Amino acid sequence: MELHDVWFVLIAVLWIGYFFLEGFDFGVGVLTRLLARNRPERRVLINTIGPVWDGNEVWLLSAGGATFAAFPEWYATLFSGFYLPLLLILVCLIVRGVAFEYRAKRPEEKWQRNWEQAIFWCSLLPAFLWGVAFANIVRGVKIDQSHEYVGNVPDLLNPYALLGGLVTLSLFTFHGAVFTALKTVGEIRERARKLALWLGLATAVVAAVFLLWTQIDNGDGQSLAALIVAVVALVAAVAANQAGREGWSFAFSGVTIVAAVAMLFLTLFPNVMPSSLNEDWSLTVSNASSSPYTLKIMTWCAVIATPIVMLYQGWTYWVFRKRIGTQHIAETVH
């Protein structure tokens, strides 16, 4: 295996980590309107992800930086062709971060309600748009002989991509509901478990259609194995949730995300961005990569830095591992 293949795998791992971690906090953000019935309950949901949401975004920064350094052609074509959707995601992530920090700075109901709306919409839109973006990457987009994107935004809103967006939105919301059940106590925990059942069933339907469509179009034996793992893990997550085993349910919902994203990368390889105009114009791991020397330096940096980041994040989750409920919310924050 050559270094550009190794870095394709590493970038896939970074995206998998991002969707696993950011997936549940996007889901919790969506649930602030779907599950919470009042301001204290919304505060409980926000507090479940308050200590970790910004650390989860490190995986996105790492994935983007690794793509820029390891596959500059891929980065350039992706960010120029998907400029508007990615800009919208970026704006949502900025506003969402500000909302987390500023919501409780003033006691006025209107002030807090507006920031809560921002958390909801700026969680829902990225959860949907990431699915649209990755579905288009796997399906292929209009790339010409110069490796430049020559399509437009409506081209990205095709049925396959929109279905991919529904899959990530429903899967992340289910993942967030399971996480909420794992991290809360009392009535909100019970409602989260009940909602997770229906979200899991809805996710199973749209995910099965999307993954089967992907497998039929681009799949092989390895992607089929990942598809099977994703389906089995999703069923296991729903079953564990019904049995009240929230820890196992969260683990299985995480495996579902890992397997589903791995399947997309397996169907993509050795391409990094296929051309729908001509196969020969596709960006691949070889024609889009940096020089071997650059990849070698990056590999040593990754070997040193990655364990440190993972240990720090693991420690953060351990410190804030306890469940919370409305009884833990101070009156002054309502």
CSV table of C-alpha atoms in Angstrom, one decimal, residues 160 209-227 263 267:
chain,number,residue,atom,x,y,z
A,160,TYR,CA,-29.8,10.3,-4.8
A,209,VAL,CA,-32.9,2.3,0.3
A,210,PHE,CA,-29.9,4.6,0.1
A,211,LEU,CA,-27.3,1.9,0.9
A,212,LEU,CA,-28.8,-0.6,-1.5
A,213,TRP,CA,-28.9,2.0,-4.2
A,214,THR,CA,-25.2,2.8,-3.5
A,215,GLN,CA,-24.3,-0.9,-3.5
A,216,ILE,CA,-26.1,-1.6,-6.8
A,217,ASP,CA,-24.4,1.4,-8.5
A,218,ASN,CA,-20.9,1.2,-7.2
A,219,GLY,CA,-20.5,-1.6,-4.7
A,220,ASP,CA,-18.3,-4.7,-4.4
A,221,GLY,CA,-17.9,-7.5,-1.8
A,222,GLN,CA,-16.3,-5.2,0.8
A,223,SER,CA,-18.9,-2.5,0.6
A,224,LEU,CA,-21.6,-5.2,0.8
A,225,ALA,CA,-20.0,-6.4,4.1
A,226,ALA,CA,-20.1,-2.9,5.4
A,227,LEU,CA,-23.7,-2.5,4.4
A,263,MET,CA,-19.2,1.8,2.9
A,267,THR,CA,-17.3,2.4,-3.0
